[in-house]
mmCIF file of C-alpha atoms and ligand atoms in Angstrom:
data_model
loop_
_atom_site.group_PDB
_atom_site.id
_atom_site.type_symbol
_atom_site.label_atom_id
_atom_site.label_comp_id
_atom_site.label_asym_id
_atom_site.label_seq_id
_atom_site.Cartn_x
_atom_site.Cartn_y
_atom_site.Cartn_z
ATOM 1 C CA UNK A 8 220.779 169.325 163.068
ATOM 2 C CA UNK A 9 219.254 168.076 166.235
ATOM 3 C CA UNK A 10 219.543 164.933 167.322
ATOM 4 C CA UNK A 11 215.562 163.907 166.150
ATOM 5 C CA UNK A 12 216.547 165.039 162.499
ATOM 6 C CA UNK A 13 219.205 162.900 162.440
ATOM 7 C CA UNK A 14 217.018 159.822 162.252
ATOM 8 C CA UNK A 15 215.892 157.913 159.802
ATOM 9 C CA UNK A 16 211.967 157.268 159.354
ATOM 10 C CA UNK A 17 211.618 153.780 161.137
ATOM 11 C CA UNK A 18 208.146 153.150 159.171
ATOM 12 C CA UNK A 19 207.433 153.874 155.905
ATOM 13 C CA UNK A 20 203.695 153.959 153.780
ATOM 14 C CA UNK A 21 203.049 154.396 150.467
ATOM 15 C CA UNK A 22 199.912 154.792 148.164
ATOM 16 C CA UNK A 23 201.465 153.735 144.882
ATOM 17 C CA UNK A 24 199.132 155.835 142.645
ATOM 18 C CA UNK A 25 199.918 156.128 138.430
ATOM 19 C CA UNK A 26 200.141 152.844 137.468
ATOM 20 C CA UNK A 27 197.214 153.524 134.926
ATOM 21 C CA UNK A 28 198.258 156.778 133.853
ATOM 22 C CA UNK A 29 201.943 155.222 133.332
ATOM 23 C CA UNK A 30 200.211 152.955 131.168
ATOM 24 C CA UNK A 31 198.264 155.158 128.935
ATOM 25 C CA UNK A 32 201.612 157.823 128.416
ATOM 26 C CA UNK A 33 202.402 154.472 126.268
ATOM 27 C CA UNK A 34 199.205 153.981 124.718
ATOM 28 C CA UNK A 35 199.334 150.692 126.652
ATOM 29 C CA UNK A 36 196.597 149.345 128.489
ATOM 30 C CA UNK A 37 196.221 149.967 131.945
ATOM 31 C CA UNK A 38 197.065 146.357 133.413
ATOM 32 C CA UNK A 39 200.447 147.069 131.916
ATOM 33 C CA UNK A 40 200.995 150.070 134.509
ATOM 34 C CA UNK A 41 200.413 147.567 137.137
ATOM 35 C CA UNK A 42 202.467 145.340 135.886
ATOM 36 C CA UNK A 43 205.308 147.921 135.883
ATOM 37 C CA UNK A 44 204.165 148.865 139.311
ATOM 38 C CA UNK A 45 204.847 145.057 140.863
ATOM 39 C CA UNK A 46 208.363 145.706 139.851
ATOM 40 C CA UNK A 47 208.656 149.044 141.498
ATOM 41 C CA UNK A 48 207.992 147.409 144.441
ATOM 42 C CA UNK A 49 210.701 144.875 144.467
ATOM 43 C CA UNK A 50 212.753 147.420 143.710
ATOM 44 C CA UNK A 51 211.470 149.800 146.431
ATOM 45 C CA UNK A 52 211.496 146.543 148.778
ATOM 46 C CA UNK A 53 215.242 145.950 148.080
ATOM 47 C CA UNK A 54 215.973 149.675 148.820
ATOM 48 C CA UNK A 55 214.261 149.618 152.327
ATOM 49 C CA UNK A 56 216.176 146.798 153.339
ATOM 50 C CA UNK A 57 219.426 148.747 152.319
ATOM 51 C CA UNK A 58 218.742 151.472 153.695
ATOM 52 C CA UNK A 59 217.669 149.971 157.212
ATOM 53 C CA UNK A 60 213.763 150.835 157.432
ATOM 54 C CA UNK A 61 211.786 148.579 159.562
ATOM 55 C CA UNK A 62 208.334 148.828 157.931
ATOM 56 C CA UNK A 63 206.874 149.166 154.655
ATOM 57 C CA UNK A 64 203.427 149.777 154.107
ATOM 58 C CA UNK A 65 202.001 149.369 150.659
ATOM 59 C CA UNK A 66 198.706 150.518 149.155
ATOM 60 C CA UNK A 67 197.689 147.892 146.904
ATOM 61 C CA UNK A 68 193.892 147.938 146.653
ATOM 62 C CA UNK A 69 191.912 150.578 148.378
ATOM 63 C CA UNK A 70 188.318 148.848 149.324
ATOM 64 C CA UNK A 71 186.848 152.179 147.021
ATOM 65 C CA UNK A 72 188.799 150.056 144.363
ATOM 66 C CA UNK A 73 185.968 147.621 143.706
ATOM 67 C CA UNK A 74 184.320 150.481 142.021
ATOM 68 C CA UNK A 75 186.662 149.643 138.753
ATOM 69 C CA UNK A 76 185.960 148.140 135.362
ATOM 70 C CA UNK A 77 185.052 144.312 136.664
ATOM 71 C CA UNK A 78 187.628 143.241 133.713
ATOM 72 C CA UNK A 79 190.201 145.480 136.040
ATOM 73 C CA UNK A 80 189.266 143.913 139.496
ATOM 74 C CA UNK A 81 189.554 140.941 138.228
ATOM 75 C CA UNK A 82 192.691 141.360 136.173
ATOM 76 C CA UNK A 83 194.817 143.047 139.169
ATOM 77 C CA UNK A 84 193.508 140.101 141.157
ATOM 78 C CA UNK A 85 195.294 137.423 139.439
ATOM 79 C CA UNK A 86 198.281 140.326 139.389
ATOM 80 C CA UNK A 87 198.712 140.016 142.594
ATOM 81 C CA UNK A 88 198.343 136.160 143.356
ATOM 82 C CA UNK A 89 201.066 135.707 140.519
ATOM 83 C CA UNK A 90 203.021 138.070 142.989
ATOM 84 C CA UNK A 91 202.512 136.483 145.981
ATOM 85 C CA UNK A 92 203.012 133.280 144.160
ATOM 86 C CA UNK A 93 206.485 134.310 142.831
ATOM 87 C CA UNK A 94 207.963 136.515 145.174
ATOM 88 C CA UNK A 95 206.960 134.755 148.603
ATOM 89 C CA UNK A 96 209.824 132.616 148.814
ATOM 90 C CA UNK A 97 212.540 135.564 147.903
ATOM 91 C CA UNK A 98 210.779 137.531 150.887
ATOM 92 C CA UNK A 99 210.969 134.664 153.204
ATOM 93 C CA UNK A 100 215.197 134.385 152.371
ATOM 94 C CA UNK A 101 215.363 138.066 152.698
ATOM 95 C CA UNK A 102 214.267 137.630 156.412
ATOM 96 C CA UNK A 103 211.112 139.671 155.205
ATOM 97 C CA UNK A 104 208.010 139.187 157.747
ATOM 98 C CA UNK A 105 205.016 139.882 154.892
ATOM 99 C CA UNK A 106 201.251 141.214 156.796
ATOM 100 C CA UNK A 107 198.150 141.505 154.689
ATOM 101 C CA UNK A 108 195.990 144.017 156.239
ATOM 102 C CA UNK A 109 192.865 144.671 155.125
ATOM 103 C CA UNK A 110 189.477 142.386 154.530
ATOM 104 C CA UNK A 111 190.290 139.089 152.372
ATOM 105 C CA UNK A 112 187.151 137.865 153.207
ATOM 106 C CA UNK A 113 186.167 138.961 149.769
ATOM 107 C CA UNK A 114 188.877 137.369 147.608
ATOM 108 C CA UNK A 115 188.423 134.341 146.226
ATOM 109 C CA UNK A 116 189.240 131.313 148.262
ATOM 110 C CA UNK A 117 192.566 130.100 146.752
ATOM 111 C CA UNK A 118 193.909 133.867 147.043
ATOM 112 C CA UNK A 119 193.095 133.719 150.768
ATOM 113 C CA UNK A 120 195.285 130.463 151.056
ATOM 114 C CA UNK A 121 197.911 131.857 149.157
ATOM 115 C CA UNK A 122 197.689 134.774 151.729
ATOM 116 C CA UNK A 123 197.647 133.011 154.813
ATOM 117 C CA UNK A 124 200.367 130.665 153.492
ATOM 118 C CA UNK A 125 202.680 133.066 152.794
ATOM 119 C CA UNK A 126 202.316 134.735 156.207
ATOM 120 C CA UNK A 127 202.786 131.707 158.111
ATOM 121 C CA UNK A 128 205.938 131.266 155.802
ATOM 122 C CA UNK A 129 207.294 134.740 156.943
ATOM 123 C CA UNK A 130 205.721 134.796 160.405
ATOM 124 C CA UNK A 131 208.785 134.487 162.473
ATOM 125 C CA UNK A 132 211.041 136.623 160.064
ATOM 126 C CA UNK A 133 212.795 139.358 161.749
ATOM 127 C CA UNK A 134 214.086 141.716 158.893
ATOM 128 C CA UNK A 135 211.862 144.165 157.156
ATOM 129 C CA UNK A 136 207.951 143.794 157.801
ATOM 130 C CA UNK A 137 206.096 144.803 154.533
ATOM 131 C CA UNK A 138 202.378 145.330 154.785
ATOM 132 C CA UNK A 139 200.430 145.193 151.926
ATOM 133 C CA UNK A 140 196.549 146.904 152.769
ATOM 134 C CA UNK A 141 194.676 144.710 150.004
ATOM 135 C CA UNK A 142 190.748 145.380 149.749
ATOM 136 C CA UNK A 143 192.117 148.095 152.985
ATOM 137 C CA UNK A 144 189.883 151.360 154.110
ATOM 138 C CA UNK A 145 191.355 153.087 157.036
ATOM 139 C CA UNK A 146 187.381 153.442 158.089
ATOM 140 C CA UNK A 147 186.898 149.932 157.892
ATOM 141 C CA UNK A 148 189.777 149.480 160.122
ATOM 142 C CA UNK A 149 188.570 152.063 162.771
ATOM 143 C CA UNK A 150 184.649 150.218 162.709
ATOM 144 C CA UNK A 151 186.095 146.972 162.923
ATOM 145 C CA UNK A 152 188.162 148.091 166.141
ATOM 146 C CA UNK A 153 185.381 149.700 168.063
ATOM 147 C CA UNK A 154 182.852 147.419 167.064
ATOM 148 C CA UNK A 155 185.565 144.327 169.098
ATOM 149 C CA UNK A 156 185.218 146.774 172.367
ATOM 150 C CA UNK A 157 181.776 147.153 171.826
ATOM 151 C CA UNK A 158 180.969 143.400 171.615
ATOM 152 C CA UNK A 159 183.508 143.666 174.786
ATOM 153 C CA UNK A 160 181.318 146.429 176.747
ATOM 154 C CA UNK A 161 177.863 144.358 175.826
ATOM 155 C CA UNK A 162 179.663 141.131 177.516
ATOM 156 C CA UNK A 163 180.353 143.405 180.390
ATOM 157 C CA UNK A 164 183.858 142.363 179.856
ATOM 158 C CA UNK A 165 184.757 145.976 179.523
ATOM 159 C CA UNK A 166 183.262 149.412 180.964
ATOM 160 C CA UNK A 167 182.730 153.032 178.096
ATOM 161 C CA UNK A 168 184.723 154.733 180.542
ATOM 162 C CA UNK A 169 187.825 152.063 180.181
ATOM 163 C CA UNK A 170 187.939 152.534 176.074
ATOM 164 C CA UNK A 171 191.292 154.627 175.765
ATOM 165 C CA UNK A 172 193.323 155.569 172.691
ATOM 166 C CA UNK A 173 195.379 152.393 172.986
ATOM 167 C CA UNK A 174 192.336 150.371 173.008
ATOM 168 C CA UNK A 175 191.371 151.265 169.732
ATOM 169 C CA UNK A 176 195.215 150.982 168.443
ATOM 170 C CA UNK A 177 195.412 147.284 169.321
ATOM 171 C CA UNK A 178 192.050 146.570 167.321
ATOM 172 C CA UNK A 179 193.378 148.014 164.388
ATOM 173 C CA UNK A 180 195.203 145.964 161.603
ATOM 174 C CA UNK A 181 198.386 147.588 162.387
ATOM 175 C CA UNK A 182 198.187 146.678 166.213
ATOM 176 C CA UNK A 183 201.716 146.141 167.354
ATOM 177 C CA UNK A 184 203.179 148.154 164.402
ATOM 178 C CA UNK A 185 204.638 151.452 165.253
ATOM 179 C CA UNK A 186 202.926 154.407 163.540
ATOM 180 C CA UNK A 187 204.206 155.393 160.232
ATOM 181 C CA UNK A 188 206.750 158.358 160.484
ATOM 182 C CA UNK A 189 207.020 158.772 156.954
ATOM 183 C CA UNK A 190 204.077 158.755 154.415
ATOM 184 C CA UNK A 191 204.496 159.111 150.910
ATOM 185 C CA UNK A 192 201.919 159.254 147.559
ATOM 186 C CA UNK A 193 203.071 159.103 144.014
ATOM 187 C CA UNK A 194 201.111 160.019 141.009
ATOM 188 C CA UNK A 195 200.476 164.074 141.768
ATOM 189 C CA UNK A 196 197.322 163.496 143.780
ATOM 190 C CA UNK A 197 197.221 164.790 147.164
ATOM 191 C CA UNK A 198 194.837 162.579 149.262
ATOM 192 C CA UNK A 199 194.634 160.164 151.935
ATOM 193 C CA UNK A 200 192.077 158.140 149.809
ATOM 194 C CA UNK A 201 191.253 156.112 153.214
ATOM 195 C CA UNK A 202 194.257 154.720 153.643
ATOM 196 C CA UNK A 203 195.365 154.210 157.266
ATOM 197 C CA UNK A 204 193.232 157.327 158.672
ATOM 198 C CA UNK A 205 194.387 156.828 162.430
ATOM 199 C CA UNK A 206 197.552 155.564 162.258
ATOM 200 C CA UNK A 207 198.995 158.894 160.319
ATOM 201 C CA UNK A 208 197.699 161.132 162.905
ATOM 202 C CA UNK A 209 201.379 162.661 162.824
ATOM 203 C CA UNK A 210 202.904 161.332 160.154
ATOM 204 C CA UNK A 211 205.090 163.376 158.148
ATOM 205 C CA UNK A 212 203.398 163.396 154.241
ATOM 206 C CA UNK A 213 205.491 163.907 151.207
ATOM 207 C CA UNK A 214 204.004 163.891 147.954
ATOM 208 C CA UNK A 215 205.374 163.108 144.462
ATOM 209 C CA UNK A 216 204.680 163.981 140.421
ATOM 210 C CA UNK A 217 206.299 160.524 139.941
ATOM 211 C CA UNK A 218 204.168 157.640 138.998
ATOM 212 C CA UNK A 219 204.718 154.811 140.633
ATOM 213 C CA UNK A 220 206.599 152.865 137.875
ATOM 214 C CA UNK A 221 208.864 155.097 137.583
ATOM 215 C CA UNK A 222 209.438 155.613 141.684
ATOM 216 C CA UNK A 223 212.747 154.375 142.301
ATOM 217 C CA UNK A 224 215.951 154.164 144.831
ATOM 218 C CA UNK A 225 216.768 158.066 144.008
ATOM 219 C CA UNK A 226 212.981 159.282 144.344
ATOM 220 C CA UNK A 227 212.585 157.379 147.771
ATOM 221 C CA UNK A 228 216.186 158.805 148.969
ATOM 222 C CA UNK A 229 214.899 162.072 148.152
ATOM 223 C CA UNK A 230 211.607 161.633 150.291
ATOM 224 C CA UNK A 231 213.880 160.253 153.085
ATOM 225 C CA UNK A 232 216.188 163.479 152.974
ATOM 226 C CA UNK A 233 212.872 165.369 153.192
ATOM 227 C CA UNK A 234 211.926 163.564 156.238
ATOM 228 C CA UNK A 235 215.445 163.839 158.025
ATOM 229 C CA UNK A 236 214.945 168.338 157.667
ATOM 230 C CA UNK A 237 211.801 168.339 158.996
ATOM 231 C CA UNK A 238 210.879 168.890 162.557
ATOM 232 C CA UNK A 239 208.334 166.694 164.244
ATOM 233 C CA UNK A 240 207.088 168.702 166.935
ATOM 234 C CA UNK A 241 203.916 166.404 168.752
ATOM 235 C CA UNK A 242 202.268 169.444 169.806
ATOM 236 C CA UNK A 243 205.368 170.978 171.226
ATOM 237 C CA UNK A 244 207.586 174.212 170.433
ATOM 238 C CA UNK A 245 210.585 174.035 168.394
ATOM 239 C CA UNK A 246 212.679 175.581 170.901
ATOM 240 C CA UNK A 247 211.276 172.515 173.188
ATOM 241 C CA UNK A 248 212.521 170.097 170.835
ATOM 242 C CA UNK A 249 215.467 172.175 170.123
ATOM 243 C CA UNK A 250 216.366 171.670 173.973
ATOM 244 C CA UNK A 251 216.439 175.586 174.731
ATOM 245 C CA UNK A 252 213.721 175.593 176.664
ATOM 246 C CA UNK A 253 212.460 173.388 179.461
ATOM 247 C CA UNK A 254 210.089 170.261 178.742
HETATM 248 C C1 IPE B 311 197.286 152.716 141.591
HETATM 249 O O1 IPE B 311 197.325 153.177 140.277
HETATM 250 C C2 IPE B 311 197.060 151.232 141.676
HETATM 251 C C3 IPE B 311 195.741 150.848 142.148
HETATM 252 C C4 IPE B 311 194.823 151.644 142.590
HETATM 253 C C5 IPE B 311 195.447 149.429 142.113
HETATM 254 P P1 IPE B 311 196.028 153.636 139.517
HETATM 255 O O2 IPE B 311 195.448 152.451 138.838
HETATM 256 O O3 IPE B 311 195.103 154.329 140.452
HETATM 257 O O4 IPE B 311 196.631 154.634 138.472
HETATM 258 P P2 IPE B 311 195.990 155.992 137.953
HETATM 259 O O5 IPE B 311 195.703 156.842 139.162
HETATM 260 O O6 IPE B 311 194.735 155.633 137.211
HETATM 261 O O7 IPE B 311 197.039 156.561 137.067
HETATM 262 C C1 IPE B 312 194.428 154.666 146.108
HETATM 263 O O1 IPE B 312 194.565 154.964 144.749
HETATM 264 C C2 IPE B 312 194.523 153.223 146.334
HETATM 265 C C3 IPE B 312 195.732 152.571 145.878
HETATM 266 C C4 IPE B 312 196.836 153.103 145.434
HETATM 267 C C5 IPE B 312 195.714 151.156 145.966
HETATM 268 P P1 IPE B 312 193.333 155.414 143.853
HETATM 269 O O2 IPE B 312 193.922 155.825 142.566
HETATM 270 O O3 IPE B 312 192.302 154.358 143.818
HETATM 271 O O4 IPE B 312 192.778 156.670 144.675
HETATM 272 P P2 IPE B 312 191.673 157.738 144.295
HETATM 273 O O5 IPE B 312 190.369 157.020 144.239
HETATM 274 O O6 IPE B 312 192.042 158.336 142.987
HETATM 275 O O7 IPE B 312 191.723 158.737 145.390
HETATM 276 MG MG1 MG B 313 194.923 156.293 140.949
#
């Protein structure tokens, strides 16, 4: 193995997909699928921390997802401000530094609170940083950064020629994050679903049958062993990256 194998993906994202199809294997309804899939990710929390990641990204609600039965919406809603209301003190004494990304403009006022309070909470936290992309659309993200430089370019504050790569980067949600190395969907499907479109420009993508209740400590070892084979190359030859060759 070559030295690059040998390490461990630093940041993690997941679209936890099969909540509702867990749900209806039992003839349950589907809110009970996402019930099982808040667990999952204490559980999946827990195993990052053990196993040394530094990020965790987490799709929770895709802004597509307002498309669902209203009873749904409105139901995973109150899902995840029971969540947030339970679980932000256990990530604050876990050293856990929690980001919302995404536009909470459209949840309802005390869910915004609850968000912002448990940020500050965890704001100077300096374990594992889990994002959660609530009411998230990777395009969203990109329009929202270029239209900040554009506002910049009409104030004259900044010139076309002077918008870079890393300009856009630090307008995104995830500004200050490092890119996600390792990217991983449950549930069988294999899409993006507009999840964070720039950022996993070379991300490695694994893909699993599993739905996310039933992802656990084994299933996320296994996508980490996947990782740790694989060669990232960045546009390069292996034999570059294998060192037989010069840069
Ligand atoms: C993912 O599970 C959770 C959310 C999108 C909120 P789904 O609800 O999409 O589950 P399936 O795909 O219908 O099984
Ligand atoms: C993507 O899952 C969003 C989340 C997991 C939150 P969906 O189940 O909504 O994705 P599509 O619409 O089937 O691609
Ligand atoms: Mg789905």
């Amino acid at each position: 193995m070559s030295e690059q194998e040998d390490l461990l993906p630093r940041h993690i994202a997941i679209i936890m997909d099969g909540n509702g199809r867990w749900a209806k294997q039992r003839h349950q309804p589907r809110f009970m699928g996402h019930r099982a899939g808040v667990k999952a990710v204490e559980n999946i929390v827990k195993h990052c921390i053990d196993r040394g990641i530094s990020v965790l990204s987490l799709f929770a609600f895709s802004s597509e997802n307002w498309r669902r039965p209203t009873k749904e919406v409105k139901l995973l809603m109150e899902l995840f401000s029971l969540a947030l209301k339970r679980q932000a003190k256990r990530l604050h004494e876990n050293n856990i530094k929690l980001n919302i990304i995404g536009d909470i403009s459209r949840f309802s006022a005390s869910l915004q609170k609850q968000i912002q309070d448990a940020e500050q909470l965890t704001i100077n936290n300096t374990g594992l940083t889990v994002n959660i992309a609530a009411n998230y659309g990777g395009r969203w993200d990109i329009t929202n950064s270029v239209r900040q430089l554009a506002e910049q370019v009409k104030s004259g504050a900044l010139q076309p020629e002077d918008i870079t790569e890393d300009s856009i980067s630090a307008g995104l949600t995830t500004a200050k994050i490092i890119e996600p190395d390792l990217f991983i969907r449950t549930g069988g499907e294999q899409r993006i679903s507009n999840f964070l479109l720039w950022q996993l420009a070379y991300t490695e993508f694994f893909f699993a049958d599993t739905l996310w209740p039933d992802f656990n400590s084994d299933e996320l070892d296994s996508a980490i062993t996947s990782f740790c084979q694989r060669e990232r190359r960045f546009g390069k030859t292996s034999e570059q990256i294998q060192g037989q060759e010069d840069a």
